[in-house]
Coordinates of C-alpha atoms and ligand atoms in Angstrom, one line a residue:
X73 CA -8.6 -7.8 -5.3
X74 CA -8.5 -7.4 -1.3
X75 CA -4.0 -7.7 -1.6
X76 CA -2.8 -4.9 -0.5
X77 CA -6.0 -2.8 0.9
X78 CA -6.7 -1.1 4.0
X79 CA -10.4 -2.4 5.2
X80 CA -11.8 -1.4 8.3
X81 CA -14.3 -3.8 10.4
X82 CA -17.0 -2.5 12.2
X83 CA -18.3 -4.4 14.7
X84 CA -21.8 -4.1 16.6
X85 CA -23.1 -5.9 19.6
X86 CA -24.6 -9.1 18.3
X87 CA -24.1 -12.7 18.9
X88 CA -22.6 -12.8 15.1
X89 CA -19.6 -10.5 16.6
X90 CA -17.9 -13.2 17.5
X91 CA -17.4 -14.4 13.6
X92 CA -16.4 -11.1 12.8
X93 CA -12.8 -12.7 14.0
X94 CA -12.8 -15.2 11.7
X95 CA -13.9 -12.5 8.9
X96 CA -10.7 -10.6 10.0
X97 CA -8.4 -13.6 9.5
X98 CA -9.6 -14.0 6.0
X99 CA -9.5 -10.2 4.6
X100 CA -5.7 -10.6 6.3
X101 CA -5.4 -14.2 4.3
X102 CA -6.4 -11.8 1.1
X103 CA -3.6 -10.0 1.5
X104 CA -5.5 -6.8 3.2
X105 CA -4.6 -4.8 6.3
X106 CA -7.3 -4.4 8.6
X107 CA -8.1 -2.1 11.2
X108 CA -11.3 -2.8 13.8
X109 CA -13.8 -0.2 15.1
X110 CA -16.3 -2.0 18.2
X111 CA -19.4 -0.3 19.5
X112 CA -19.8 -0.5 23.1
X113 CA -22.1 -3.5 22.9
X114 CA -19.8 -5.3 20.6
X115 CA -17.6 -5.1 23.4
X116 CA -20.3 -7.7 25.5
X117 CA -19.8 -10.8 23.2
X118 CA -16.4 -10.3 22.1
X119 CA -12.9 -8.6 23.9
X120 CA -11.4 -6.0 22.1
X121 CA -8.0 -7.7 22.9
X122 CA -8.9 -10.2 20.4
X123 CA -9.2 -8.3 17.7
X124 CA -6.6 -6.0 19.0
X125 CA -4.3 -9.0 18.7
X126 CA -5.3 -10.4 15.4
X127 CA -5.3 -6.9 13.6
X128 CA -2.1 -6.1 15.3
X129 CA -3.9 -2.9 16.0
X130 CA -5.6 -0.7 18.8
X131 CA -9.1 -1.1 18.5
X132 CA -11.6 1.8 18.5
X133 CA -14.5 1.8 20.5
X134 CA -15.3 5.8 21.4
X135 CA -14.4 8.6 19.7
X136 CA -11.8 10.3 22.1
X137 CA -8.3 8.3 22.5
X138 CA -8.3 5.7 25.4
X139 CA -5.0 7.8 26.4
X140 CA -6.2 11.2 27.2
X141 CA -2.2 12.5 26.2
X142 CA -2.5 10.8 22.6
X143 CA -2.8 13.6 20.3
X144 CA -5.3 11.2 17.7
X145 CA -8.3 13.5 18.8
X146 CA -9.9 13.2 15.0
X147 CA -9.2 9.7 14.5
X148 CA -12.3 8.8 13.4
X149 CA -11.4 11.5 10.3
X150 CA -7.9 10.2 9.9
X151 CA -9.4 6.0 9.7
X152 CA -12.1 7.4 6.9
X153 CA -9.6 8.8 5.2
X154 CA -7.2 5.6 5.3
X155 CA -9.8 2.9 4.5
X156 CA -9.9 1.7 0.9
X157 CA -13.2 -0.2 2.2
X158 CA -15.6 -0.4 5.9
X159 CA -17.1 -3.5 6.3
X160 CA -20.2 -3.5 9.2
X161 CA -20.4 -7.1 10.4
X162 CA -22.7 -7.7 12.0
X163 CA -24.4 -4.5 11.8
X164 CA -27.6 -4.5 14.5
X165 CA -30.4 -2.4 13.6
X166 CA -29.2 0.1 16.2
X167 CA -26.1 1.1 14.3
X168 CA -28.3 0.6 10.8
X169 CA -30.8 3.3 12.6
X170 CA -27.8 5.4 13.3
X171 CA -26.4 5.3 10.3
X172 CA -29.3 5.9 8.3
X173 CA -30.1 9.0 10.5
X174 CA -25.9 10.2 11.2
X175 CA -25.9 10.1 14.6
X176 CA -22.4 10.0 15.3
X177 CA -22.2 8.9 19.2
X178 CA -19.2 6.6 18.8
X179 CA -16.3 5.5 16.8
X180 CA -17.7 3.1 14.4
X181 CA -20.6 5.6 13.4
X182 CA -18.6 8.7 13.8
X183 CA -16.1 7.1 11.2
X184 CA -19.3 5.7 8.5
X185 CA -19.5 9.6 8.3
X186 CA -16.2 10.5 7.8
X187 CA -15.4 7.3 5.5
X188 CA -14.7 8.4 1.8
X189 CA -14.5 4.6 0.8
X190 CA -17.1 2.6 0.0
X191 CA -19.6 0.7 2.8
X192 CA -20.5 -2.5 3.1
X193 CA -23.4 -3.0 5.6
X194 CA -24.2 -6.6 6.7
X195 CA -27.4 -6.7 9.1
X196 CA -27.6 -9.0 11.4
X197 CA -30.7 -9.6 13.7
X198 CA -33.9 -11.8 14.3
X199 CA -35.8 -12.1 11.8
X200 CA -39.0 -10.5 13.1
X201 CA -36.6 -7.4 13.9
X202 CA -35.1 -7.6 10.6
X203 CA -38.8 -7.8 8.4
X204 CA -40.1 -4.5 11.0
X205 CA -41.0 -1.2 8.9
X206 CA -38.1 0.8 10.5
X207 CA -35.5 -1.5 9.5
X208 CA -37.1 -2.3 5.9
X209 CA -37.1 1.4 5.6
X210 CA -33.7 2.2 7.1
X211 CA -32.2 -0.3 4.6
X212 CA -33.4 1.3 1.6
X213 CA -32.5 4.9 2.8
X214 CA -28.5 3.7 3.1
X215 CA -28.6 2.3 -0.2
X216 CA -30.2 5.5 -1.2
X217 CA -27.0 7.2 0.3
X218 CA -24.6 4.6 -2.2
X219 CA -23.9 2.1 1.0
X220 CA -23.7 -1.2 0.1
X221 CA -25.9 -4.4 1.4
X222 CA -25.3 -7.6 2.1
X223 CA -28.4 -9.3 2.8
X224 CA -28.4 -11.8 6.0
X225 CA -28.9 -15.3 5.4
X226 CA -32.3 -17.6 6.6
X227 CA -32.0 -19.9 9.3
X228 CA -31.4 -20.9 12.7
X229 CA -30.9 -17.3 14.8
X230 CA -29.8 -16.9 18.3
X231 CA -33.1 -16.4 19.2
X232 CA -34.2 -20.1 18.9
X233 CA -36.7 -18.5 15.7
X234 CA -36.4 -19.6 12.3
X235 CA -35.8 -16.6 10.1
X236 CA -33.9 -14.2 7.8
X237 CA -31.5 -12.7 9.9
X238 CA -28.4 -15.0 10.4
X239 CA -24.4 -13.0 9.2
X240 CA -24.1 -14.6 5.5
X241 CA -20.8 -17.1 5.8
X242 CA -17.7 -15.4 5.6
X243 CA -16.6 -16.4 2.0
X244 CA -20.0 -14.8 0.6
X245 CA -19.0 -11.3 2.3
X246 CA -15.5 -11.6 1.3
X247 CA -16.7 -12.1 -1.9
X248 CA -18.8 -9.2 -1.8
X249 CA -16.0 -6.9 -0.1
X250 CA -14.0 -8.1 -3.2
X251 CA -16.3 -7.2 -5.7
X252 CA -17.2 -4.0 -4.6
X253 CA -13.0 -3.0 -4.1
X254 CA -12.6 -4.5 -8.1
X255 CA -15.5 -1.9 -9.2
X256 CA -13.6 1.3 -7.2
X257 CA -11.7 3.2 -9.3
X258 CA -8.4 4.0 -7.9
X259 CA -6.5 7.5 -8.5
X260 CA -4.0 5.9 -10.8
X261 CA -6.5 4.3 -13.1
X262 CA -5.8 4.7 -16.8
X263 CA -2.2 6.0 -15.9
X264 CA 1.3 4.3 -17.2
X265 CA 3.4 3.6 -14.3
X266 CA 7.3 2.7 -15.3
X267 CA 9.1 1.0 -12.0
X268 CA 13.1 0.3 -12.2
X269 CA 13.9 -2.6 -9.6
X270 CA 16.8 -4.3 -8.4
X271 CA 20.3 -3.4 -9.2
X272 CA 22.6 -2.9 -12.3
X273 CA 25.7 -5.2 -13.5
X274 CA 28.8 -3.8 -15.2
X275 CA 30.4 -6.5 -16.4
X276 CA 34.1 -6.5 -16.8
X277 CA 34.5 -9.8 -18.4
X278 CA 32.0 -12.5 -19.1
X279 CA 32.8 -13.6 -15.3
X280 CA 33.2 -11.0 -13.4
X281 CA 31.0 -7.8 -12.7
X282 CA 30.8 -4.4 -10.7
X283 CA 27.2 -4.5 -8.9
X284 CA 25.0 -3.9 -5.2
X285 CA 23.0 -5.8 -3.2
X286 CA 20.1 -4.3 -4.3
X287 CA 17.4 -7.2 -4.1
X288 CA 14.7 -5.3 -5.5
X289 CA 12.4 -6.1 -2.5
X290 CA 11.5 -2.0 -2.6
X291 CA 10.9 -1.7 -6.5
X292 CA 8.6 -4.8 -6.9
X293 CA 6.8 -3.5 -4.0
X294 CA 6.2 -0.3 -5.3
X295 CA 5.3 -1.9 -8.7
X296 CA 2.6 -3.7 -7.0
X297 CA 1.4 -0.6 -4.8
X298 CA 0.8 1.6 -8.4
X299 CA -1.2 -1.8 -9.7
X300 CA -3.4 -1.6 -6.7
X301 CA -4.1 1.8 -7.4
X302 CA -5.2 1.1 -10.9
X303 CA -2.0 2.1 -13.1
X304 CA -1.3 0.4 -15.7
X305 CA 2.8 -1.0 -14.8
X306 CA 5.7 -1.5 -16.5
X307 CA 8.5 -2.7 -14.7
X308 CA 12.5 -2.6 -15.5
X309 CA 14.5 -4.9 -13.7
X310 CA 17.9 -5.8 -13.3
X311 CA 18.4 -9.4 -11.3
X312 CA 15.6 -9.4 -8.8
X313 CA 16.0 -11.7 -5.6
X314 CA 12.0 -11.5 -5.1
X315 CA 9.2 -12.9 -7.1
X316 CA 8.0 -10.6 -10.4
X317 CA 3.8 -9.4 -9.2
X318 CA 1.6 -10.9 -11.3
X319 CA -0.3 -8.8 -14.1
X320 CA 2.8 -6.0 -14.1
X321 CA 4.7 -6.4 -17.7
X322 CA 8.4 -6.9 -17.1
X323 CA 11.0 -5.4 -18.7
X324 CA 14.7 -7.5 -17.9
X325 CA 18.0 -5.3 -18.1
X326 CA 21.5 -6.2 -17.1
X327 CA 23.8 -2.8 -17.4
X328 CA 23.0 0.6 -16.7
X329 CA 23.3 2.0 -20.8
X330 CA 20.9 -1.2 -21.5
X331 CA 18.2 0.2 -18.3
X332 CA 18.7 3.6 -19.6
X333 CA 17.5 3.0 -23.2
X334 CA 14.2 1.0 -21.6
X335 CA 13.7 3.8 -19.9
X336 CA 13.9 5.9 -22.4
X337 CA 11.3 4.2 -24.5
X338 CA 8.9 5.0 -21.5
X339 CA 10.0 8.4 -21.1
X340 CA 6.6 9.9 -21.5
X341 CA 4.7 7.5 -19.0
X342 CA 2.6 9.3 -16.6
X343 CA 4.6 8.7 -13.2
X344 CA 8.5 7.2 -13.5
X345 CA 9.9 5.4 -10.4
X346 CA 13.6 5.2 -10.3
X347 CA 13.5 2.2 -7.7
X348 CA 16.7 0.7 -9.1
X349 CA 20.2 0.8 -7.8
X350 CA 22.2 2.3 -10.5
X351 CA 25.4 1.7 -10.9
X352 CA 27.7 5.2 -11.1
X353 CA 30.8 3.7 -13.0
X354 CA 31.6 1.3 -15.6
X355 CA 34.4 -0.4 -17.1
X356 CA 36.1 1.4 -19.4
X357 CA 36.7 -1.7 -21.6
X358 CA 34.5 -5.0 -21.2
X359 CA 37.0 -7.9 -21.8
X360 CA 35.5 -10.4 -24.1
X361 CA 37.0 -13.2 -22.7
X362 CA 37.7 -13.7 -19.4
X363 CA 40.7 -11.7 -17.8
X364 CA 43.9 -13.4 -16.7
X365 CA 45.6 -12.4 -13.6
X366 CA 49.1 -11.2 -14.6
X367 CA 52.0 -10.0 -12.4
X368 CA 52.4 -6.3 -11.0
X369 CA 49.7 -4.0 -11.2
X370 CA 45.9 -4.9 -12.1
X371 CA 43.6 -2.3 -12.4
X372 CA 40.4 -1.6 -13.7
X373 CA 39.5 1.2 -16.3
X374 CA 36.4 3.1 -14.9
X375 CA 33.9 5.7 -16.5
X376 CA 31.0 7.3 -15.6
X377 CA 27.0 6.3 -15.9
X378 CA 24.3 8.0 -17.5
X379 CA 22.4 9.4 -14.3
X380 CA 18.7 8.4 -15.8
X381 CA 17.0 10.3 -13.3
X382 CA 18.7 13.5 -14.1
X383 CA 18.0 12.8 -18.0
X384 CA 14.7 12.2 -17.1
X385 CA 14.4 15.5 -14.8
X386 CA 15.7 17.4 -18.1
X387 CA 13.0 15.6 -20.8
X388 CA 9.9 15.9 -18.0
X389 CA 7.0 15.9 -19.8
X390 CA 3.8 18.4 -18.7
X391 CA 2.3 16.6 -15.7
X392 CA 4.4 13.3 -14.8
X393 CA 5.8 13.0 -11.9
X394 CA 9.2 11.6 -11.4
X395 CA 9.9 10.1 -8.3
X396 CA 13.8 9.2 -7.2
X397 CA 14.9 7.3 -4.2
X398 CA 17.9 8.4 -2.2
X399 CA 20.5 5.4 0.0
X400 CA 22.9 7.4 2.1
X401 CA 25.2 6.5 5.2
X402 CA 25.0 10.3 6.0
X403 CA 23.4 13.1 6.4
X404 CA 20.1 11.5 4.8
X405 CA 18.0 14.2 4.2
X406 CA 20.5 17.0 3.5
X407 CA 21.8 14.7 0.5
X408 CA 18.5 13.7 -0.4
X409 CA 17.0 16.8 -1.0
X410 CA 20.1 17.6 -3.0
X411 CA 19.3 15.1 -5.1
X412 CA 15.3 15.9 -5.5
X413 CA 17.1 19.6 -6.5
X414 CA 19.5 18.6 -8.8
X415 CA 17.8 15.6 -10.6
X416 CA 14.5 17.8 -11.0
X417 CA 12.8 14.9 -9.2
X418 CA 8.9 15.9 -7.6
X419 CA 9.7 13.3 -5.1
X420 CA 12.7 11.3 -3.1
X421 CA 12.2 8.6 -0.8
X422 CA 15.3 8.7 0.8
X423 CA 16.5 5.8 3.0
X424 CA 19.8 5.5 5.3
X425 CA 21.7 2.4 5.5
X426 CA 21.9 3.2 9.2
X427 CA 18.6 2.0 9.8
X428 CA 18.1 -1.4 12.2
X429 CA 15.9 -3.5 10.0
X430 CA 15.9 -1.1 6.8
X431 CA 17.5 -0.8 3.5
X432 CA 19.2 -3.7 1.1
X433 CA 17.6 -7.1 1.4
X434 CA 15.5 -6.1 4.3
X435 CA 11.5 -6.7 3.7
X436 CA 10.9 -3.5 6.0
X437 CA 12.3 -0.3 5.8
X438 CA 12.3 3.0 7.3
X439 CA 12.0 6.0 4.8
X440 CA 11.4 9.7 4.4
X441 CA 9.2 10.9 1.4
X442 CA 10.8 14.0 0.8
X443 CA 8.9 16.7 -1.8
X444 CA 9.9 20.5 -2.2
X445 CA 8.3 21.5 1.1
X446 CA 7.6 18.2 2.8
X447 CA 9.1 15.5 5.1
X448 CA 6.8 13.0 6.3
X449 CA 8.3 9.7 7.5
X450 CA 7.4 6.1 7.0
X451 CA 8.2 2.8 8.8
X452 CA 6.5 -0.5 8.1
X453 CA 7.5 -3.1 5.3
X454 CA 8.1 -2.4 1.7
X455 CA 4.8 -3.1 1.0
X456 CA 2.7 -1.1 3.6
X457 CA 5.2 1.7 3.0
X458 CA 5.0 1.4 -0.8
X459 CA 0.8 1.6 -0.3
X460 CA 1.1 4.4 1.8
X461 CA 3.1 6.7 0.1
X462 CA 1.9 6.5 -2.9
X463 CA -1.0 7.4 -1.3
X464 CA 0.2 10.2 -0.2
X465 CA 1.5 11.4 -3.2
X466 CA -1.7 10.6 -5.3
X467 CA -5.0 10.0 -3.5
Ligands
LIG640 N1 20.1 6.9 -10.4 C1 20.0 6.9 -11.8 N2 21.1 6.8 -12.6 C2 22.4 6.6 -12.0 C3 22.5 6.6 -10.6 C4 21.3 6.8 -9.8 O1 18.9 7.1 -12.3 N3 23.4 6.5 -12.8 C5 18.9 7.2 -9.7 C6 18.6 6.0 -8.7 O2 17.7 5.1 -9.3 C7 17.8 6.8 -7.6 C8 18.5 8.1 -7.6 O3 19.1 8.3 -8.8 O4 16.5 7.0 -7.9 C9 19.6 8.3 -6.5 O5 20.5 7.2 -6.5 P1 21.7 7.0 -5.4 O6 22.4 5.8 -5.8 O7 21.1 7.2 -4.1 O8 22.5 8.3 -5.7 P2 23.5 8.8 -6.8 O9 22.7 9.8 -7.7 O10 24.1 7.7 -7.5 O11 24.5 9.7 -6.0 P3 25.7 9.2 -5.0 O12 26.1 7.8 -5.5 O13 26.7 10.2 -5.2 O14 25.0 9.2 -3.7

């Protein structure tokens, strides 16, 4: 439930902060990416550097950038947009107060405001603190505004006291976080997503074929990116050199004419992602057997493909979106626009072979997602990119 989803971790100043690391390590062991906010306090029992170095991520204390030059003035907007799901653990009755009333005095409960997702609270305090009539009635009102519980546990507290207070263990939240994610809708819900992965084969003889090194690292991940979001996938592949996700019906093709008339059975399917390398040409003859070498000139009969994402820019149906990808050695986004134009594509994601670290075989990649008006670029592996763009294009 948690693969593949962006979770941010607030963090308040209690003694629990400290196990808020280990909740990290598990959302991360889930498969999610994770982002922390601290409050000020928070910053008493725990160093930001640690969670800095097990999210991989700067971690947000105040509202305004540490680095007065950074242009991320309305970052507390721009996380509440990103997160798929904000965890509070452990949440103090400070921050519960604050929340409850939207006083918005730092990042963590600037961002609670700003958050679209869903909240999970988890309140964590003595137990005396935790039974008082402010906090009993500040619990109800944020469940009253749709945020989420997670009651604490009774037992041993900090305080020496026996009582209802203690963070509940980390697989009880998880399982909660989990929960909660499963029962969100996501934008692609109810929508047939066909993905082409992985690369074609023209055969020549039963030995011998024209082909790429297309591993189909970048169409399995965006397979699993539109599963994530709810769609309903169907994926075409050619050879794949990467695991099939589970839950996504596969669809196995060798040649180009065999990929094209899958496709074509799908042709009406909500949203069409052309991840696969195609091949252009193909023998003009396929030898039955295989082909002796023979003296003087050899050569090789070739003809054209079907393009499949120009067919299926001509038989677009009312409302799908067709999205192409682009692999150039030049002039990336000149030819890739080209392509969005004359394929009648709504999107491109174009990617240049000139990239360090990007492209074939690669598990990152660098990549422009490239609409009629629009350029935005995006770094970052297959599958963070995959997750984030088609956010972009749908959320
Ligand atoms: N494509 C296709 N059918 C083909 C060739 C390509 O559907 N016969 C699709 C690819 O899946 C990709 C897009 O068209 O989504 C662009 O593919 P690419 O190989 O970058 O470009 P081509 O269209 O083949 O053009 P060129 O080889 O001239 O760069």
């Amino acid at each position: 439930m948690l693969s593949g989803k962006r979770i941010i971790l607030g963090v308040t100043g209690g003694i629990a902060a400290y196990k808020a690391a280990f909740l990290l390590r598990e959302f991360q062991k889930a498969g999610a990416e994770v982002r922390v906010t601290m409050t000020p306090s928070a910053t008493r029992f725990v160093g930001l550097e640690t969670f800095a170095s097990l999210s991989g991520h700067e971690v947000a204390v105040d509202i305004f950038p540490e680095n007065p030059g950074s242009s991320d003035w309305t970052r507390h907007i721009n996380w509440g947009e990103w997160a798929d799901l904000f965890v509070i653990a452990p949440c103090t009755a400070n921050t519960l107060a604050k929340i409850t009333t939207g006083i918005s005095d730092n990042m963590l409960s600037s961002t609670v405001l700003a958050a679209r997702c869903p909240v999970l609270i988890c309140p964590t305090m003595d137990g005396e603190m935790y039974e008082s009539p402010a906090v009993s009635r500040n619990l109800k009102k944020v469940q009253e505004f749709g945020y989420y519980i997670l009651e604490p546990e009774t037992g041993y507290l900090a305080s020496g006291l026996e009582g209802k207070g203690r963070l509940p263990e980390i697989g009880d939240i998880l399982e909660k976080a989990s929960e909660i994610i499963g029962s969100v809708k996501g934008p692609l819900e109810g929508k047939k997503v066909i993905v082409t992965a992985g690369p074609t084969r023209e055969h020549i003889d039963p030995v011998r074929f024209i082909s790429n090194p297309s591993s189909g690292k970048m169409g399995v991940a965006m397979a699993e990116a539109a599963q994530g979001l709810g769609a309903d996938v169907i994926l075409i592949h050619g050879p794949l050199f990467v695991s099939k996700p589970e839950g996504i019906h596969p669809i196995s093709i060798t040649s180009t004419a065999e990929l094209f008339e899958a496709v074509k059975e799908y042709k009406d399917a909500d949203v069409i992602i052309m991840a696969a390398a195609v091949s252009d040409f193909t023998p003009t003859e396929i030898h039955p057997q295989k082909v002796k070498k023979t003296e003087g000139e050899n050569s090789i009969g070739l003809k054209r493909t079907q393009d499949i994402l120009a067919w299926l820019g001509d038989h677009k149906k009312e409302g799908q979106v067709l999205i192409g990808f682009a692999m150039e050695t030049e002039n990336l986004i000149e030819n890739a626009i080209s392509k969005l134009k004359k394929k009648n594509a709504d999107w491109i994601i174009a990617n240049s072979l000139n990239n360090k670290d990007a492209g074939f075989e690669f598990d990152s990649n660098t990549v422009h997602l490239l609409g009629i008006d629009s350029n935005q670029k995006f770094k970052g592996t297959k599958k963070e990119i995959s997750i984030e763009i088609l956010n972009t294009i749908f959320r």
